[in-house]
Amino acid sequence: MKKTILYFCIFFLISIAAKAQDGDIIAKADGPFMEPRFNYFLKTILLFNEYLDTKNGSFNTTNLRILHPIGDKSWNLRFDLPLISTNSNSINQTGLGDVGAGISYIPYFKKDDGFAFRTRIISNSAADPSFGTGKWVVIPAGFYARYFRHKQFLWIATVEHSQSFAGSSNRSDVSVTLLENNFLWFFGRNWLATDVGLRYNYVLDGFQNNAFLEFGRKITPTNLAYVHPSVAFGGEKSYNFGIEMGLIILF
């Protein structure tokens, strides 16, 4: 199973790279990575709150995410500052989670499709062991995006792997591969999205999958809000159900 997933990831990236040799790069304003929900070319502030119900209690994460394009805007920096609250056995705790930073690069896209790469580093910086993994984690990822039906629909496929490389020897290693498909339907100032993530945890030797349904709306041309409930499934699922609400500011 492990080799099958890894081979699939490699094949996925090679196929996209081969496709990228066809056609010319076009103006960034016309590409699928310019959509407000996943905009790589504008400065972005994303503030969201996610509640997760688990078998050991609940986790609530309030996250501030900042994205900043650099250079010719094919590059993008990302910073995440999570504040986590837990409620387990009637004990409430709140503190800083694992702070993360990343960089994205879009080497190619056309009017209707394109692909990007991203690498993130999650630090072992949580204020309490229950707020983080206790590890430093590197997360490389590849994305393929494609419009359908005259930009009415957008598909974003993701291959991502999380791997710990340092941190507390008393905590479990992190080794997880994610295959994700996100479909968005745009209508008026609104969008509706569905997502299924197949996530395999090599340490636990089991799946930690999830799926969500998202509804979002443009409040103004540069301010958006969304809500999405989610449910987890698989033999080693990390939570039962959750709900996330967010506000996106583009400038």
Tab-separated table of C-alpha atoms in Angstrom:
chain	number	residue	atom	x	y	z
A	1	MET	CA	0.000	0.000	0.000
A	2	LYS	CA	2.800	2.443	0.916
A	3	LYS	CA	4.647	1.876	-2.365
A	4	THR	CA	1.427	2.147	-4.362
A	5	ILE	CA	0.646	5.584	-2.920
A	6	LEU	CA	4.191	6.842	-3.445
A	7	TYR	CA	4.273	5.556	-7.059
A	8	PHE	CA	0.947	7.274	-7.707
A	9	CYS	CA	2.325	10.568	-6.363
A	10	ILE	CA	5.394	10.339	-8.592
A	11	PHE	CA	3.311	9.464	-11.661
A	12	PHE	CA	0.938	12.350	-10.909
A	13	LEU	CA	3.754	14.912	-10.789
A	14	ILE	CA	5.519	13.540	-13.877
A	15	SER	CA	2.267	13.625	-15.867
A	16	ILE	CA	1.651	17.251	-14.943
A	17	ALA	CA	5.230	18.227	-15.777
A	18	ALA	CA	4.912	16.635	-19.206
A	19	LYS	CA	1.673	18.469	-19.878
A	20	ALA	CA	3.334	21.756	-18.972
A	21	GLN	CA	5.508	21.607	-22.077
A	22	ASP	CA	2.495	22.354	-24.272
A	23	GLY	CA	1.278	25.883	-24.903
A	24	ASP	CA	2.460	29.305	-23.775
A	25	ILE	CA	2.262	30.978	-20.402
A	26	ILE	CA	-0.459	33.628	-20.392
A	27	ALA	CA	-1.287	36.639	-18.292
A	28	LYS	CA	-1.711	35.734	-14.651
A	29	ALA	CA	-5.079	37.480	-14.470
A	30	ASP	CA	-6.555	34.810	-16.742
A	31	GLY	CA	-5.383	31.717	-14.882
A	32	PRO	CA	-7.081	29.380	-12.386
A	33	PHE	CA	-4.764	30.470	-9.555
A	34	MET	CA	-6.329	33.948	-9.656
A	35	GLU	CA	-9.650	32.828	-8.153
A	36	PRO	CA	-10.369	34.733	-4.918
A	37	ARG	CA	-10.694	31.552	-2.836
A	38	PHE	CA	-7.179	30.378	-3.828
A	39	ASN	CA	-5.425	33.543	-4.992
A	40	TYR	CA	-1.645	33.302	-5.357
A	41	PHE	CA	-1.046	36.774	-6.792
A	42	LEU	CA	-2.539	39.158	-4.233
A	43	LYS	CA	-1.627	39.825	-0.628
A	44	THR	CA	-4.056	37.803	1.429
A	45	ILE	CA	-5.139	37.670	5.052
A	46	LEU	CA	-7.143	34.619	6.033
A	47	LEU	CA	-8.641	34.400	9.512
A	48	PHE	CA	-10.534	31.214	10.278
A	49	ASN	CA	-11.823	29.205	13.192
A	50	GLU	CA	-12.037	25.410	13.076
A	51	TYR	CA	-13.797	23.226	15.630
A	52	LEU	CA	-13.033	19.489	15.702
A	53	ASP	CA	-14.761	16.839	17.774
A	54	THR	CA	-12.470	13.916	18.676
A	55	LYS	CA	-12.752	10.808	20.809
A	56	ASN	CA	-10.561	12.512	23.433
A	57	GLY	CA	-12.422	15.814	23.568
A	58	SER	CA	-12.631	18.843	21.308
A	59	PHE	CA	-10.049	21.059	19.622
A	60	ASN	CA	-10.679	24.623	18.505
A	61	THR	CA	-8.116	26.351	16.284
A	62	THR	CA	-8.157	30.054	15.474
A	63	ASN	CA	-5.615	30.621	12.715
A	64	LEU	CA	-4.177	33.761	11.167
A	65	ARG	CA	-2.694	33.055	7.735
A	66	ILE	CA	-0.846	35.649	5.664
A	67	LEU	CA	0.114	35.149	2.017
A	68	HIS	CA	2.471	37.561	0.274
A	69	PRO	CA	3.516	37.365	-3.418
A	70	ILE	CA	7.148	38.103	-4.195
A	71	GLY	CA	9.277	38.672	-7.278
A	72	ASP	CA	7.231	38.410	-10.463
A	73	LYS	CA	4.402	37.022	-8.300
A	74	SER	CA	5.040	33.467	-9.441
A	75	TRP	CA	6.397	33.025	-5.917
A	76	ASN	CA	4.282	33.282	-2.796
A	77	LEU	CA	5.190	33.287	0.909
A	78	ARG	CA	2.851	31.914	3.564
A	79	PHE	CA	2.810	32.239	7.352
A	80	ASP	CA	0.451	30.494	9.806
A	81	LEU	CA	-0.072	31.509	13.430
A	82	PRO	CA	-2.498	29.100	15.168
A	83	LEU	CA	-4.101	29.611	18.587
A	84	ILE	CA	-5.483	26.337	19.927
A	85	SER	CA	-8.001	25.568	22.659
A	86	THR	CA	-8.669	22.061	23.952
A	87	ASN	CA	-11.407	20.643	26.115
A	88	SER	CA	-10.589	17.188	27.447
A	89	ASN	CA	-11.803	15.572	30.669
A	90	SER	CA	-13.261	18.924	31.770
A	91	ILE	CA	-9.851	20.631	31.439
A	92	ASN	CA	-9.753	23.730	29.234
A	93	GLN	CA	-6.425	24.881	27.814
A	94	THR	CA	-5.516	27.611	25.341
A	95	GLY	CA	-2.159	28.434	23.817
A	96	LEU	CA	-0.020	28.885	20.726
A	97	GLY	CA	0.139	25.937	18.337
A	98	ASP	CA	2.883	24.957	15.899
A	99	VAL	CA	3.797	28.044	13.842
A	100	GLY	CA	4.355	27.352	10.139
A	101	ALA	CA	5.866	29.034	7.080
A	102	GLY	CA	5.941	28.066	3.422
A	103	ILE	CA	6.760	29.107	-0.112
A	104	SER	CA	4.835	28.382	-3.325
A	105	TYR	CA	5.952	28.529	-6.940
A	106	ILE	CA	3.815	28.523	-10.073
A	107	PRO	CA	6.074	27.520	-12.981
A	108	TYR	CA	3.312	27.255	-15.577
A	109	PHE	CA	-0.330	27.834	-16.316
A	110	LYS	CA	-2.556	28.623	-19.245
A	111	LYS	CA	-6.021	30.140	-19.466
A	112	ASP	CA	-7.780	27.013	-18.282
A	113	ASP	CA	-5.206	25.018	-16.322
A	114	GLY	CA	-1.875	25.116	-14.552
A	115	PHE	CA	0.160	23.652	-11.753
A	116	ALA	CA	2.073	24.844	-8.711
A	117	PHE	CA	4.439	23.527	-6.070
A	118	ARG	CA	4.653	24.396	-2.392
A	119	THR	CA	6.890	23.523	0.541
A	120	ARG	CA	5.972	24.274	4.140
A	121	ILE	CA	7.873	23.885	7.401
A	122	ILE	CA	5.882	23.390	10.609
A	123	SER	CA	7.943	24.251	13.674
A	124	ASN	CA	7.938	22.523	17.038
A	125	SER	CA	6.758	25.670	18.771
A	126	ALA	CA	3.496	24.778	20.521
A	127	ALA	CA	3.092	26.181	24.020
A	128	ASP	CA	1.839	22.803	25.289
A	129	PRO	CA	2.496	19.246	24.009
A	130	SER	CA	-1.222	18.756	23.344
A	131	PHE	CA	-1.235	21.757	20.969
A	132	GLY	CA	1.243	20.316	18.452
A	133	THR	CA	3.074	17.270	17.137
A	134	GLY	CA	6.292	17.804	19.089
A	135	LYS	CA	8.147	17.555	15.770
A	136	TRP	CA	9.570	19.722	13.033
A	137	VAL	CA	7.705	18.743	9.856
A	138	VAL	CA	8.412	19.443	6.172
A	139	ILE	CA	5.452	19.314	3.771
A	140	PRO	CA	6.163	19.351	0.003
A	141	ALA	CA	3.107	19.465	-2.247
A	142	GLY	CA	2.085	19.648	-5.907
A	143	PHE	CA	-1.148	21.144	-7.286
A	144	TYR	CA	-2.979	20.870	-10.589
A	145	ALA	CA	-5.871	23.244	-11.337
A	146	ARG	CA	-8.274	23.163	-14.284
A	147	TYR	CA	-11.385	25.117	-15.271
A	148	PHE	CA	-14.484	23.522	-16.831
A	149	ARG	CA	-17.609	24.897	-18.496
A	150	HIS	CA	-16.267	28.384	-19.250
A	151	LYS	CA	-14.808	28.881	-15.763
A	152	GLN	CA	-18.023	27.900	-14.032
A	153	PHE	CA	-16.271	24.952	-12.385
A	154	LEU	CA	-12.750	24.596	-11.015
A	155	TRP	CA	-10.930	21.396	-10.061
A	156	ILE	CA	-7.830	21.514	-7.857
A	157	ALA	CA	-5.975	18.235	-7.255
A	158	THR	CA	-3.290	18.012	-4.578
A	159	VAL	CA	-0.522	15.550	-3.752
A	160	GLU	CA	1.117	16.318	-0.407
A	161	HIS	CA	3.436	14.509	1.981
A	162	SER	CA	4.170	15.457	5.601
A	163	GLN	CA	7.409	14.136	7.085
A	164	SER	CA	8.986	14.913	10.462
A	165	PHE	CA	12.751	15.373	10.550
A	166	ALA	CA	13.505	16.624	14.078
A	167	GLY	CA	11.882	17.210	17.439
A	168	SER	CA	11.080	15.367	20.649
A	169	SER	CA	12.169	11.736	20.722
A	170	ASN	CA	9.227	11.026	23.027
A	171	ARG	CA	6.667	11.931	20.359
A	172	SER	CA	5.577	9.835	17.405
A	173	ASP	CA	7.054	10.591	13.995
A	174	VAL	CA	4.913	12.262	11.347
A	175	SER	CA	4.670	10.549	7.962
A	176	VAL	CA	1.435	11.168	6.060
A	177	THR	CA	0.579	11.257	2.338
A	178	LEU	CA	-2.482	13.170	1.157
A	179	LEU	CA	-4.339	12.889	-2.169
A	180	GLU	CA	-7.009	15.571	-2.384
A	181	ASN	CA	-9.618	16.679	-4.916
A	182	ASN	CA	-11.417	19.992	-4.529
A	183	PHE	CA	-14.282	20.886	-6.907
A	184	LEU	CA	-15.665	24.440	-6.886
A	185	TRP	CA	-18.834	25.706	-8.556
A	186	PHE	CA	-19.081	29.477	-9.045
A	187	PHE	CA	-22.458	31.173	-9.393
A	188	GLY	CA	-22.923	34.911	-9.033
A	189	ARG	CA	-21.036	36.138	-5.995
A	190	ASN	CA	-21.154	32.685	-4.428
A	191	TRP	CA	-19.315	29.407	-4.647
A	192	LEU	CA	-20.031	25.861	-3.529
A	193	ALA	CA	-17.194	23.400	-3.064
A	194	THR	CA	-16.797	19.724	-2.254
A	195	ASP	CA	-13.576	18.067	-1.211
A	196	VAL	CA	-12.441	14.527	-0.469
A	197	GLY	CA	-9.007	13.975	1.034
A	198	LEU	CA	-7.480	10.486	1.100
A	199	ARG	CA	-4.833	10.621	3.798
A	200	TYR	CA	-2.584	7.656	4.657
A	201	ASN	CA	-0.639	7.681	7.939
A	202	TYR	CA	2.443	5.444	7.619
A	203	VAL	CA	3.166	5.526	11.356
A	204	LEU	CA	-0.329	4.307	12.282
A	205	ASP	CA	-0.561	2.188	9.123
A	206	GLY	CA	-4.075	3.374	8.407
A	207	PHE	CA	-6.219	5.979	6.655
A	208	GLN	CA	-7.242	9.338	8.146
A	209	ASN	CA	-9.560	10.552	5.405
A	210	ASN	CA	-12.004	13.433	5.461
A	211	ALA	CA	-14.563	15.204	3.287
A	212	PHE	CA	-16.229	18.604	3.449
A	213	LEU	CA	-18.869	20.746	1.802
A	214	GLU	CA	-18.153	24.471	1.609
A	215	PHE	CA	-20.344	27.499	0.890
A	216	GLY	CA	-18.725	30.890	0.323
A	217	ARG	CA	-19.707	34.355	-0.802
A	218	LYS	CA	-18.020	37.556	-1.909
A	219	ILE	CA	-19.082	40.192	0.605
A	220	THR	CA	-17.242	42.842	-1.433
A	221	PRO	CA	-14.944	42.398	-4.466
A	222	THR	CA	-11.988	41.883	-2.084
A	223	ASN	CA	-13.635	40.416	1.030
A	224	LEU	CA	-14.998	36.887	1.192
A	225	ALA	CA	-16.493	34.645	3.833
A	226	TYR	CA	-17.064	30.900	3.895
A	227	VAL	CA	-18.267	28.068	6.095
A	228	HIS	CA	-17.653	24.371	5.691
A	229	PRO	CA	-18.654	21.387	7.790
A	230	SER	CA	-16.496	18.281	7.506
A	231	VAL	CA	-16.544	14.640	8.492
A	232	ALA	CA	-13.672	12.203	8.956
A	233	PHE	CA	-13.603	8.555	7.907
A	234	GLY	CA	-11.076	5.742	7.816
A	235	GLY	CA	-9.676	3.216	10.255
A	236	GLU	CA	-7.347	5.716	11.983
A	237	LYS	CA	-9.366	8.920	11.635
A	238	SER	CA	-8.043	11.813	13.713
A	239	TYR	CA	-11.445	13.371	14.502
A	240	ASN	CA	-15.164	12.688	14.130
A	241	PHE	CA	-16.666	15.850	12.647
A	242	GLY	CA	-15.837	19.526	12.445
A	243	ILE	CA	-16.855	22.920	11.185
A	244	GLU	CA	-14.699	25.776	9.873
A	245	MET	CA	-15.655	29.422	9.262
A	246	GLY	CA	-13.312	31.914	7.653
A	247	LEU	CA	-12.884	35.479	6.420
A	248	ILE	CA	-10.594	36.243	3.441
A	249	ILE	CA	-9.228	39.737	2.762
A	250	LEU	CA	-7.466	40.405	-0.569
A	251	PHE	CA	-5.451	43.550	-1.281
